[in-house]
Tab-separated table of N, CA and C in Angstrom:
chain	number	residue	atom	x	y	z
A	21	UNK	N	-3.397	9.533	-10.243
A	21	UNK	CA	-3.688	8.645	-9.143
A	21	UNK	C	-2.360	8.218	-8.526
A	22	UNK	N	-2.239	8.348	-7.237
A	22	UNK	CA	-1.005	7.943	-6.581
A	22	UNK	C	-0.935	6.421	-6.479
A	23	UNK	N	0.283	5.894	-6.400
A	23	UNK	CA	0.491	4.451	-6.438
A	23	UNK	C	-0.205	3.733	-5.282
A	24	UNK	N	-0.132	4.276	-4.076
A	24	UNK	CA	-0.769	3.642	-2.927
A	24	UNK	C	-2.268	3.514	-3.093
A	25	UNK	N	-2.890	4.570	-3.584
A	25	UNK	CA	-4.335	4.544	-3.806
A	25	UNK	C	-4.677	3.552	-4.907
A	26	UNK	N	-3.878	3.514	-5.960
A	26	UNK	CA	-4.112	2.586	-7.057
A	26	UNK	C	-3.997	1.134	-6.572
A	27	UNK	N	-3.056	0.851	-5.678
A	27	UNK	CA	-2.921	-0.505	-5.139
A	27	UNK	C	-4.122	-0.894	-4.287
A	28	UNK	N	-4.597	0.029	-3.477
A	28	UNK	CA	-5.781	-0.258	-2.664
A	28	UNK	C	-6.999	-0.520	-3.532
A	29	UNK	N	-7.195	0.326	-4.525
A	29	UNK	CA	-8.317	0.126	-5.438
A	29	UNK	C	-8.131	-1.160	-6.240
A	30	UNK	N	-6.908	-1.398	-6.678
A	30	UNK	CA	-6.612	-2.612	-7.437
A	30	UNK	C	-6.853	-3.866	-6.621
A	31	UNK	N	-6.517	-3.816	-5.345
A	31	UNK	CA	-6.743	-4.955	-4.457
A	31	UNK	C	-8.235	-5.237	-4.326
A	32	UNK	N	-9.015	-4.201	-4.112
A	32	UNK	CA	-10.461	-4.395	-3.967
A	32	UNK	C	-11.070	-4.895	-5.269
A	33	UNK	N	-10.637	-4.337	-6.372
A	33	UNK	CA	-11.135	-4.771	-7.675
A	33	UNK	C	-10.798	-6.246	-7.897
A	34	UNK	N	-9.555	-6.630	-7.672
A	34	UNK	CA	-9.121	-8.005	-7.898
A	34	UNK	C	-9.865	-8.981	-6.993
A	35	UNK	N	-9.985	-8.657	-5.729
A	35	UNK	CA	-10.664	-9.561	-4.795
A	35	UNK	C	-12.135	-9.749	-5.140
A	36	UNK	N	-12.711	-8.799	-5.849
A	36	UNK	CA	-14.132	-8.914	-6.187
A	36	UNK	C	-14.381	-9.861	-7.364
A	37	UNK	N	-13.326	-10.245	-8.070
A	37	UNK	CA	-13.473	-11.187	-9.184
A	37	UNK	C	-13.372	-12.604	-8.622
A	38	UNK	N	-14.378	-13.421	-8.893
A	38	UNK	CA	-14.403	-14.799	-8.413
A	38	UNK	C	-13.170	-15.533	-8.938
A	39	UNK	N	-12.534	-16.311	-8.086
A	39	UNK	CA	-11.264	-16.962	-8.404
A	39	UNK	C	-11.276	-17.695	-9.744
A	40	UNK	N	-12.304	-18.486	-10.007
A	40	UNK	CA	-12.317	-19.253	-11.257
A	40	UNK	C	-12.581	-18.386	-12.482
A	41	UNK	N	-12.968	-17.133	-12.277
A	41	UNK	CA	-13.164	-16.193	-13.392
A	41	UNK	C	-11.918	-15.346	-13.657
A	42	UNK	N	-10.959	-15.391	-12.758
A	42	UNK	CA	-9.788	-14.518	-12.886
A	42	UNK	C	-8.977	-14.724	-14.160
A	43	UNK	N	-8.748	-15.959	-14.613
A	43	UNK	CA	-8.012	-16.107	-15.878
A	43	UNK	C	-8.741	-15.465	-17.060
A	44	UNK	N	-10.050	-15.646	-17.136
A	44	UNK	CA	-10.818	-15.026	-18.217
A	44	UNK	C	-10.759	-13.516	-18.100
A	45	UNK	N	-10.858	-13.020	-16.869
A	45	UNK	CA	-10.804	-11.580	-16.588
A	45	UNK	C	-9.465	-11.006	-17.050
A	46	UNK	N	-8.369	-11.615	-16.618
A	46	UNK	CA	-7.059	-11.067	-16.969
A	46	UNK	C	-6.774	-11.278	-18.453
A	47	UNK	N	-7.306	-12.350	-19.039
A	47	UNK	CA	-7.141	-12.561	-20.478
A	47	UNK	C	-7.774	-11.442	-21.285
A	48	UNK	N	-8.957	-10.993	-20.866
A	48	UNK	CA	-9.619	-9.875	-21.546
A	48	UNK	C	-8.844	-8.583	-21.398
A	49	UNK	N	-8.296	-8.372	-20.216
A	49	UNK	CA	-7.491	-7.167	-19.986
A	49	UNK	C	-6.245	-7.200	-20.869
A	50	UNK	N	-5.560	-8.337	-20.891
A	50	UNK	CA	-4.356	-8.449	-21.730
A	50	UNK	C	-4.678	-8.245	-23.201
A	51	UNK	N	-5.772	-8.842	-23.671
A	51	UNK	CA	-6.183	-8.639	-25.073
A	51	UNK	C	-6.301	-7.153	-25.375
A	52	UNK	N	-6.985	-6.428	-24.500
A	52	UNK	CA	-7.212	-4.998	-24.721
A	52	UNK	C	-5.913	-4.202	-24.649
A	53	UNK	N	-5.083	-4.487	-23.652
A	53	UNK	CA	-3.824	-3.753	-23.485
A	53	UNK	C	-2.865	-4.056	-24.640
A	54	UNK	N	-2.817	-5.304	-25.069
A	54	UNK	CA	-1.953	-5.657	-26.202
A	54	UNK	C	-2.406	-4.945	-27.471
A	55	UNK	N	-3.708	-4.795	-27.642
A	55	UNK	CA	-4.222	-4.083	-28.817
A	55	UNK	C	-3.819	-2.614	-28.795
A	56	UNK	N	-3.806	-2.007	-27.616
A	56	UNK	CA	-3.431	-0.596	-27.489
A	56	UNK	C	-1.946	-0.402	-27.700
A	57	UNK	N	-1.151	-1.225	-27.025
A	57	UNK	CA	0.303	-0.992	-27.003
A	57	UNK	C	1.022	-1.587	-28.202
A	58	UNK	N	0.458	-2.626	-28.769
A	58	UNK	CA	1.129	-3.374	-29.824
A	58	UNK	C	2.526	-3.813	-29.347
A	59	UNK	N	2.610	-4.099	-28.061
A	59	UNK	CA	3.872	-4.477	-27.422
A	59	UNK	C	3.681	-5.837	-26.756
A	60	UNK	N	3.885	-6.902	-27.532
A	60	UNK	CA	3.750	-8.259	-27.006
A	60	UNK	C	5.157	-8.802	-26.824
A	61	UNK	N	5.696	-8.622	-25.645
A	61	UNK	CA	7.074	-8.982	-25.340
A	61	UNK	C	7.368	-10.424	-25.755
A	62	UNK	N	8.070	-10.587	-26.868
A	62	UNK	CA	8.507	-11.878	-27.403
A	62	UNK	C	7.362	-12.893	-27.519
A	63	UNK	N	6.145	-12.411	-27.709
A	63	UNK	CA	4.997	-13.294	-27.878
A	63	UNK	C	4.416	-13.845	-26.589
A	64	UNK	N	4.980	-13.430	-25.450
A	64	UNK	CA	4.488	-13.950	-24.176
A	64	UNK	C	3.038	-13.523	-23.902
A	65	UNK	N	2.675	-12.326	-24.289
A	65	UNK	CA	1.311	-11.854	-24.056
A	65	UNK	C	0.292	-12.728	-24.752
A	66	UNK	N	0.534	-13.000	-26.007
A	66	UNK	CA	-0.368	-13.862	-26.762
A	66	UNK	C	-0.451	-15.261	-26.177
A	67	UNK	N	0.676	-15.774	-25.724
A	67	UNK	CA	0.697	-17.112	-25.114
A	67	UNK	C	-0.103	-17.132	-23.819
A	68	UNK	N	0.007	-16.087	-23.020
A	68	UNK	CA	-0.759	-16.033	-21.771
A	68	UNK	C	-2.253	-15.940	-22.076
A	69	UNK	N	-2.626	-15.141	-23.063
A	69	UNK	CA	-4.041	-15.007	-23.425
A	69	UNK	C	-4.607	-16.364	-23.835
A	70	UNK	N	-3.865	-17.138	-24.606
A	70	UNK	CA	-4.328	-18.468	-25.019
A	70	UNK	C	-4.549	-19.356	-23.794
A	71	UNK	N	-3.610	-19.337	-22.872
A	71	UNK	CA	-3.733	-20.136	-21.645
A	71	UNK	C	-4.957	-19.697	-20.836
A	72	UNK	N	-5.218	-18.409	-20.800
A	72	UNK	CA	-6.360	-17.884	-20.037
A	72	UNK	C	-7.681	-18.511	-20.479
A	73	UNK	N	-7.777	-18.842	-21.740
A	73	UNK	CA	-9.033	-19.350	-22.295
A	73	UNK	C	-9.103	-20.878	-22.326
A	74	UNK	N	-8.125	-21.541	-21.719
A	74	UNK	CA	-8.107	-23.004	-21.690
A	74	UNK	C	-7.858	-23.471	-20.259
A	75	UNK	N	-8.938	-23.762	-19.559
A	75	UNK	CA	-8.859	-24.149	-18.148
A	75	UNK	C	-7.839	-25.272	-17.921
A	76	UNK	N	-7.729	-26.200	-18.855
A	76	UNK	CA	-6.789	-27.309	-18.706
A	76	UNK	C	-5.330	-26.854	-18.796
A	77	UNK	N	-5.101	-25.669	-19.334
A	77	UNK	CA	-3.733	-25.157	-19.495
A	77	UNK	C	-3.325	-24.192	-18.383
A	78	UNK	N	-4.245	-23.845	-17.502
A	78	UNK	CA	-3.924	-22.863	-16.465
A	78	UNK	C	-2.678	-23.236	-15.668
A	79	UNK	N	-2.486	-24.517	-15.378
A	79	UNK	CA	-1.328	-24.926	-14.576
A	79	UNK	C	-0.006	-24.729	-15.321
A	80	UNK	N	-0.052	-24.524	-16.642
A	80	UNK	CA	1.183	-24.285	-17.398
A	80	UNK	C	1.665	-22.841	-17.278
A	81	UNK	N	0.855	-22.005	-16.661
A	81	UNK	CA	1.233	-20.596	-16.503
A	81	UNK	C	2.469	-20.435	-15.623
A	82	UNK	N	2.723	-21.394	-14.745
A	82	UNK	CA	3.923	-21.315	-13.909
A	82	UNK	C	5.179	-21.396	-14.759
A	83	UNK	N	5.245	-22.364	-15.660
A	83	UNK	CA	6.444	-22.490	-16.492
A	83	UNK	C	6.567	-21.307	-17.445
A	84	UNK	N	5.427	-20.795	-17.915
A	84	UNK	CA	5.464	-19.602	-18.762
A	84	UNK	C	6.014	-18.413	-17.974
A	85	UNK	N	5.570	-18.266	-16.721
A	85	UNK	CA	6.091	-17.198	-15.857
A	85	UNK	C	7.604	-17.341	-15.696
A	86	UNK	N	8.077	-18.558	-15.420
A	86	UNK	CA	9.514	-18.772	-15.211
A	86	UNK	C	10.312	-18.466	-16.469
A	87	UNK	N	9.782	-18.863	-17.637
A	87	UNK	CA	10.443	-18.526	-18.912
A	87	UNK	C	10.485	-17.015	-19.111
A	88	UNK	N	9.362	-16.370	-18.857
A	88	UNK	CA	9.282	-14.917	-18.999
A	88	UNK	C	10.260	-14.228	-18.059
A	89	UNK	N	10.311	-14.660	-16.822
A	89	UNK	CA	11.213	-14.054	-15.835
A	89	UNK	C	12.665	-14.206	-16.266
A	90	UNK	N	13.035	-15.385	-16.754
A	90	UNK	CA	14.415	-15.619	-17.210
A	90	UNK	C	14.792	-14.638	-18.321
A	91	UNK	N	13.909	-14.477	-19.283
A	91	UNK	CA	14.177	-13.605	-20.427
A	91	UNK	C	14.120	-12.128	-20.021
A	92	UNK	N	13.193	-11.786	-19.135
A	92	UNK	CA	12.967	-10.373	-18.813
A	92	UNK	C	14.000	-9.780	-17.871
A	93	UNK	N	14.758	-10.592	-17.166
A	93	UNK	CA	15.770	-10.050	-16.252
A	93	UNK	C	16.766	-9.168	-16.991
A	94	UNK	N	17.074	-9.494	-18.234
A	94	UNK	CA	17.990	-8.679	-19.036
A	94	UNK	C	17.359	-7.356	-19.452
A	95	UNK	N	16.053	-7.304	-19.475
A	95	UNK	CA	15.335	-6.122	-19.936
A	95	UNK	C	15.366	-4.976	-18.930
A	96	UNK	N	15.523	-5.300	-17.653
A	96	UNK	CA	15.399	-4.305	-16.598
A	96	UNK	C	16.197	-3.037	-16.864
A	97	UNK	N	17.384	-3.169	-17.388
A	97	UNK	CA	18.219	-1.991	-17.629
A	97	UNK	C	18.233	-1.552	-19.088
A	98	UNK	N	17.646	-2.350	-19.962
A	98	UNK	CA	17.730	-2.059	-21.391
A	98	UNK	C	16.395	-1.729	-22.040
A	99	UNK	N	15.305	-2.131	-21.438
A	99	UNK	CA	14.002	-1.978	-22.073
A	99	UNK	C	13.425	-0.583	-21.940
A	100	UNK	N	12.504	-0.268	-22.833
A	100	UNK	CA	11.783	1.006	-22.751
A	100	UNK	C	10.796	0.927	-21.587
A	101	UNK	N	10.315	2.069	-21.106
A	101	UNK	CA	9.336	2.048	-20.008
A	101	UNK	C	8.099	1.212	-20.332
A	102	UNK	N	7.615	1.262	-21.566
A	102	UNK	CA	6.427	0.493	-21.930
A	102	UNK	C	6.724	-1.004	-21.916
A	103	UNK	N	7.913	-1.405	-22.403
A	103	UNK	CA	8.280	-2.821	-22.375
A	103	UNK	C	8.368	-3.334	-20.937
A	104	UNK	N	8.997	-2.552	-20.083
A	104	UNK	CA	9.151	-2.967	-18.683
A	104	UNK	C	7.792	-3.093	-17.987
A	105	UNK	N	6.909	-2.141	-18.230
A	105	UNK	CA	5.573	-2.184	-17.622
A	105	UNK	C	4.780	-3.368	-18.167
A	106	UNK	N	4.903	-3.646	-19.467
A	106	UNK	CA	4.195	-4.786	-20.051
A	106	UNK	C	4.709	-6.094	-19.476
A	107	UNK	N	6.013	-6.222	-19.294
A	107	UNK	CA	6.568	-7.435	-18.698
A	107	UNK	C	6.011	-7.621	-17.292
A	108	UNK	N	5.945	-6.542	-16.522
A	108	UNK	CA	5.363	-6.628	-15.176
A	108	UNK	C	3.924	-7.131	-15.234
A	109	UNK	N	3.134	-6.577	-16.162
A	109	UNK	CA	1.736	-6.992	-16.294
A	109	UNK	C	1.654	-8.459	-16.733
A	110	UNK	N	2.520	-8.877	-17.629
A	110	UNK	CA	2.515	-10.267	-18.081
A	110	UNK	C	2.885	-11.217	-16.941
A	111	UNK	N	3.860	-10.838	-16.128
A	111	UNK	CA	4.242	-11.678	-14.990
A	111	UNK	C	3.094	-11.807	-13.999
A	112	UNK	N	2.448	-10.689	-13.683
A	112	UNK	CA	1.304	-10.713	-12.770
A	112	UNK	C	0.190	-11.570	-13.354
A	113	UNK	N	-0.040	-11.451	-14.646
A	113	UNK	CA	-1.092	-12.223	-15.308
A	113	UNK	C	-0.827	-13.721	-15.199
A	114	UNK	N	0.408	-14.120	-15.440
A	114	UNK	CA	0.761	-15.545	-15.337
A	114	UNK	C	0.544	-16.042	-13.910
A	115	UNK	N	0.878	-15.225	-12.925
A	115	UNK	CA	0.653	-15.604	-11.527
A	115	UNK	C	-0.827	-15.803	-11.245
A	116	UNK	N	-1.659	-14.887	-11.735
A	116	UNK	CA	-3.099	-14.967	-11.520
A	116	UNK	C	-3.655	-16.259	-12.116
A	117	UNK	N	-3.242	-16.562	-13.326
A	117	UNK	CA	-3.749	-17.754	-14.017
A	117	UNK	C	-3.295	-19.019	-13.300
A	118	UNK	N	-2.025	-19.083	-12.939
A	118	UNK	CA	-1.532	-20.276	-12.247
A	118	UNK	C	-2.242	-20.465	-10.914
A	119	UNK	N	-2.412	-19.397	-10.159
A	119	UNK	CA	-3.093	-19.509	-8.870
A	119	UNK	C	-4.518	-20.032	-9.030
A	120	UNK	N	-5.203	-19.617	-10.093
A	120	UNK	CA	-6.576	-20.066	-10.329
A	120	UNK	C	-6.634	-21.558	-10.644
A	121	UNK	N	-5.528	-22.130	-11.086
A	121	UNK	CA	-5.499	-23.563	-11.410
A	121	UNK	C	-5.599	-24.412	-10.155
A	122	UNK	N	-5.237	-23.833	-9.020
A	122	UNK	CA	-5.257	-24.579	-7.765
A	122	UNK	C	-4.003	-25.392	-7.529
A	123	UNK	N	-3.077	-25.392	-8.493
A	123	UNK	CA	-1.832	-26.138	-8.326
A	123	UNK	C	-0.990	-25.487	-7.224
A	124	UNK	N	-0.171	-26.299	-6.598
A	124	UNK	CA	0.658	-25.813	-5.498
A	124	UNK	C	2.127	-26.005	-5.841
A	125	UNK	N	3.027	-25.211	-5.318
A	125	UNK	CA	2.720	-24.027	-4.530
A	125	UNK	C	2.298	-22.880	-5.438
A	126	UNK	N	1.403	-22.087	-4.958
A	126	UNK	CA	0.921	-20.951	-5.732
A	126	UNK	C	1.842	-19.743	-5.586
A	127	UNK	N	1.603	-18.766	-6.442
A	127	UNK	CA	2.325	-17.495	-6.348
A	127	UNK	C	1.664	-16.631	-5.281
A	128	UNK	N	2.256	-15.495	-4.982
A	128	UNK	CA	1.698	-14.576	-4.000
A	128	UNK	C	0.256	-14.235	-4.385
A	129	UNK	N	-0.659	-14.493	-3.467
A	129	UNK	CA	-2.093	-14.345	-3.733
A	129	UNK	C	-2.497	-12.896	-3.980
A	130	UNK	N	-1.709	-11.958	-3.513
A	130	UNK	CA	-2.057	-10.538	-3.659
A	130	UNK	C	-1.517	-9.921	-4.958
A	131	UNK	N	-0.887	-10.701	-5.801
A	131	UNK	CA	-0.291	-10.170	-7.039
A	131	UNK	C	-1.324	-9.448	-7.901
A	132	UNK	N	-2.557	-9.921	-7.900
A	132	UNK	CA	-3.605	-9.327	-8.724
A	132	UNK	C	-3.924	-7.889	-8.375
A	133	UNK	N	-3.558	-7.453	-7.171
A	133	UNK	CA	-3.786	-6.059	-6.776
A	133	UNK	C	-3.000	-5.106	-7.673
A	134	UNK	N	-1.968	-5.612	-8.320
A	134	UNK	CA	-1.118	-4.764	-9.165
A	134	UNK	C	-1.684	-4.540	-10.560
A	135	UNK	N	-2.739	-5.282	-10.938
A	135	UNK	CA	-3.284	-5.157	-12.293
A	135	UNK	C	-3.731	-3.732	-12.574
A	136	UNK	N	-4.584	-3.169	-11.731
A	136	UNK	CA	-5.095	-1.817	-11.962
A	136	UNK	C	-3.970	-0.788	-12.042
A	137	UNK	N	-3.027	-0.743	-11.084
A	137	UNK	CA	-1.953	0.243	-11.200
A	137	UNK	C	-1.091	0.053	-12.448
A	138	UNK	N	-0.824	-1.190	-12.819
A	138	UNK	CA	-0.008	-1.436	-14.016
A	138	UNK	C	-0.733	-0.994	-15.280
A	139	UNK	N	-2.020	-1.337	-15.381
A	139	UNK	CA	-2.788	-0.931	-16.565
A	139	UNK	C	-2.862	0.592	-16.631
A	140	UNK	N	-3.108	1.224	-15.509
A	140	UNK	CA	-3.172	2.695	-15.451
A	140	UNK	C	-1.844	3.294	-15.916
A	141	UNK	N	-0.731	2.743	-15.433
A	141	UNK	CA	0.603	3.233	-15.812
A	141	UNK	C	0.842	3.041	-17.312
A	142	UNK	N	0.501	1.875	-17.824
A	142	UNK	CA	0.701	1.586	-19.248
A	142	UNK	C	-0.123	2.540	-20.102
A	143	UNK	N	-1.362	2.781	-19.708
A	143	UNK	CA	-2.214	3.681	-20.490
A	143	UNK	C	-1.653	5.107	-20.496
A	144	UNK	N	-1.010	5.520	-19.416
A	144	UNK	CA	-0.355	6.836	-19.397
A	144	UNK	C	0.826	6.877	-20.350
A	145	UNK	N	1.518	5.741	-20.502
A	145	UNK	CA	2.679	5.682	-21.379
A	145	UNK	C	2.319	5.696	-22.862
A	146	UNK	N	1.087	5.347	-23.204
A	146	UNK	CA	0.677	5.283	-24.606
A	146	UNK	C	-0.300	6.395	-24.955
A	147	UNK	N	-0.114	7.553	-24.361
A	147	UNK	CA	-1.026	8.686	-24.578
A	147	UNK	C	-1.240	9.020	-26.035
A	148	UNK	N	-0.241	8.852	-26.848
A	148	UNK	CA	-0.326	9.259	-28.250
A	148	UNK	C	-0.701	8.125	-29.197
A	149	UNK	N	-1.083	6.980	-28.670
A	149	UNK	CA	-1.392	5.829	-29.537
A	149	UNK	C	-2.600	6.114	-30.418
A	150	UNK	N	-2.559	5.687	-31.685
A	150	UNK	CA	-3.714	5.867	-32.563
A	150	UNK	C	-4.895	5.054	-32.034
A	151	UNK	N	-6.081	5.623	-32.076
A	151	UNK	CA	-7.277	4.940	-31.590
A	151	UNK	C	-7.294	4.750	-30.091
A	152	UNK	N	-6.563	5.594	-29.390
A	152	UNK	CA	-6.397	5.442	-27.945
A	152	UNK	C	-7.719	5.480	-27.195
A	153	UNK	N	-8.612	6.389	-27.561
A	153	UNK	CA	-9.870	6.516	-26.822
A	153	UNK	C	-10.692	5.234	-26.893
A	154	UNK	N	-10.809	4.671	-28.082
A	154	UNK	CA	-11.538	3.407	-28.238
A	154	UNK	C	-10.843	2.298	-27.459
A	155	UNK	N	-9.521	2.280	-27.523
A	155	UNK	CA	-8.754	1.262	-26.814
A	155	UNK	C	-8.942	1.396	-25.308
A	156	UNK	N	-8.962	2.623	-24.818
A	156	UNK	CA	-9.171	2.836	-23.387
A	156	UNK	C	-10.528	2.312	-22.951
A	157	UNK	N	-11.553	2.499	-23.785
A	157	UNK	CA	-12.876	1.972	-23.455
A	157	UNK	C	-12.834	0.442	-23.371
A	158	UNK	N	-12.110	-0.175	-24.287
A	158	UNK	CA	-11.987	-1.638	-24.274
A	158	UNK	C	-11.262	-2.113	-23.016
A	159	UNK	N	-10.192	-1.413	-22.642
A	159	UNK	CA	-9.436	-1.773	-21.438
A	159	UNK	C	-10.325	-1.601	-20.212
A	160	UNK	N	-11.054	-0.491	-20.144
A	160	UNK	CA	-11.931	-0.251	-18.999
A	160	UNK	C	-13.011	-1.326	-18.900
A	161	UNK	N	-13.615	-1.679	-20.020
A	161	UNK	CA	-14.629	-2.744	-20.016
A	161	UNK	C	-14.022	-4.058	-19.527
A	162	UNK	N	-12.809	-4.362	-19.966
A	162	UNK	CA	-12.146	-5.597	-19.556
A	162	UNK	C	-11.861	-5.601	-18.058
A	163	UNK	N	-11.468	-4.462	-17.508
A	163	UNK	CA	-11.206	-4.380	-16.072
A	163	UNK	C	-12.454	-4.695	-15.266
A	164	UNK	N	-13.607	-4.251	-15.734
A	164	UNK	CA	-14.849	-4.417	-14.973
A	164	UNK	C	-15.549	-5.730	-15.235
A	165	UNK	N	-15.174	-6.438	-16.302
A	165	UNK	CA	-15.813	-7.718	-16.621
A	165	UNK	C	-15.493	-8.719	-15.519
A	166	UNK	N	-16.509	-9.321	-14.947
A	166	UNK	CA	-16.308	-10.311	-13.895
A	166	UNK	C	-16.347	-9.733	-12.499
A	167	UNK	N	-16.380	-8.413	-12.396
A	167	UNK	CA	-16.429	-7.768	-11.077
A	167	UNK	C	-17.873	-7.780	-10.597
A	168	UNK	N	-18.065	-8.084	-9.343
A	168	UNK	CA	-19.410	-8.099	-8.774
A	168	UNK	C	-20.097	-6.748	-8.901
A	169	UNK	N	-21.401	-6.767	-9.090
A	169	UNK	CA	-22.184	-5.543	-9.268
A	169	UNK	C	-22.042	-4.598	-8.088
A	170	UNK	N	-22.056	-5.146	-6.881
A	170	UNK	CA	-21.950	-4.301	-5.682
A	170	UNK	C	-20.640	-3.520	-5.677
A	171	UNK	N	-19.542	-4.191	-5.989
A	171	UNK	CA	-18.240	-3.522	-6.006
A	171	UNK	C	-18.185	-2.497	-7.138
A	172	UNK	N	-18.682	-2.864	-8.311
A	172	UNK	CA	-18.684	-1.927	-9.438
A	172	UNK	C	-19.467	-0.675	-9.097
A	173	UNK	N	-20.605	-0.832	-8.449
A	173	UNK	CA	-21.417	0.324	-8.062
A	173	UNK	C	-20.680	1.189	-7.044
A	174	UNK	N	-19.979	0.573	-6.104
A	174	UNK	CA	-19.226	1.337	-5.107
A	174	UNK	C	-18.069	2.084	-5.754
A	175	UNK	N	-17.380	1.461	-6.706
A	175	UNK	CA	-16.301	2.139	-7.428
A	175	UNK	C	-16.856	3.342	-8.171
A	176	UNK	N	-17.961	3.118	-8.861
A	176	UNK	CA	-18.562	4.196	-9.644
A	176	UNK	C	-18.993	5.354	-8.748
A	177	UNK	N	-19.470	5.027	-7.556
A	177	UNK	CA	-19.910	6.060	-6.623
A	177	UNK	C	-18.763	6.638	-5.803
A	178	UNK	N	-17.561	6.081	-5.964
A	178	UNK	CA	-16.388	6.592	-5.222
A	178	UNK	C	-16.433	6.212	-3.756
A	179	UNK	N	-17.069	5.098	-3.428
A	179	UNK	CA	-17.241	4.706	-2.029
A	179	UNK	C	-16.337	3.562	-1.629
A	180	UNK	N	-15.210	3.397	-2.216
A	180	UNK	CA	-14.346	2.277	-1.875
A	180	UNK	C	-13.354	2.666	-0.808
A	181	UNK	N	-13.405	1.953	0.283
A	181	UNK	CA	-12.424	2.101	1.371
A	181	UNK	C	-12.136	3.550	1.740
A	182	UNK	N	-13.123	4.375	1.697
A	182	UNK	CA	-12.982	5.785	2.086
A	182	UNK	C	-11.911	6.533	1.314
A	183	UNK	N	-11.673	6.129	0.066
A	183	UNK	CA	-10.629	6.789	-0.727
A	183	UNK	C	-11.229	7.901	-1.536
């Protein structure tokens, strides 16, 4: 899948998830991806998942994002491809959760469009992971959880945005 197409599909998928369901949605995706990769960058993934399941903590995702960004800047030239992709997914996840809190100023509202392309990229990087097929099913289920039936049916039928 080319990156442009993945972003378009990711945007439609993300927009179809109701705003107040987005933290739960991304928390499920992170749980599944962390299980596949076993790559929880300095524990940030687990911390984001905990925040996802506590509506009162959603506004703390901003400070978690800032902490993650500070630490991850050093990784850009030193980290493995899987670590770098996971950090990107964790940053996007923190943005999604903070935005759902309604606190201001919010992060870029379109950040969630990157979830699908990032997950797709990460899954390509872990081709040889043990139990990969089962893990992929879990990741796929997590991606679709919270998505409206109409959008899910259109994705399944290949009728999204004439792609």
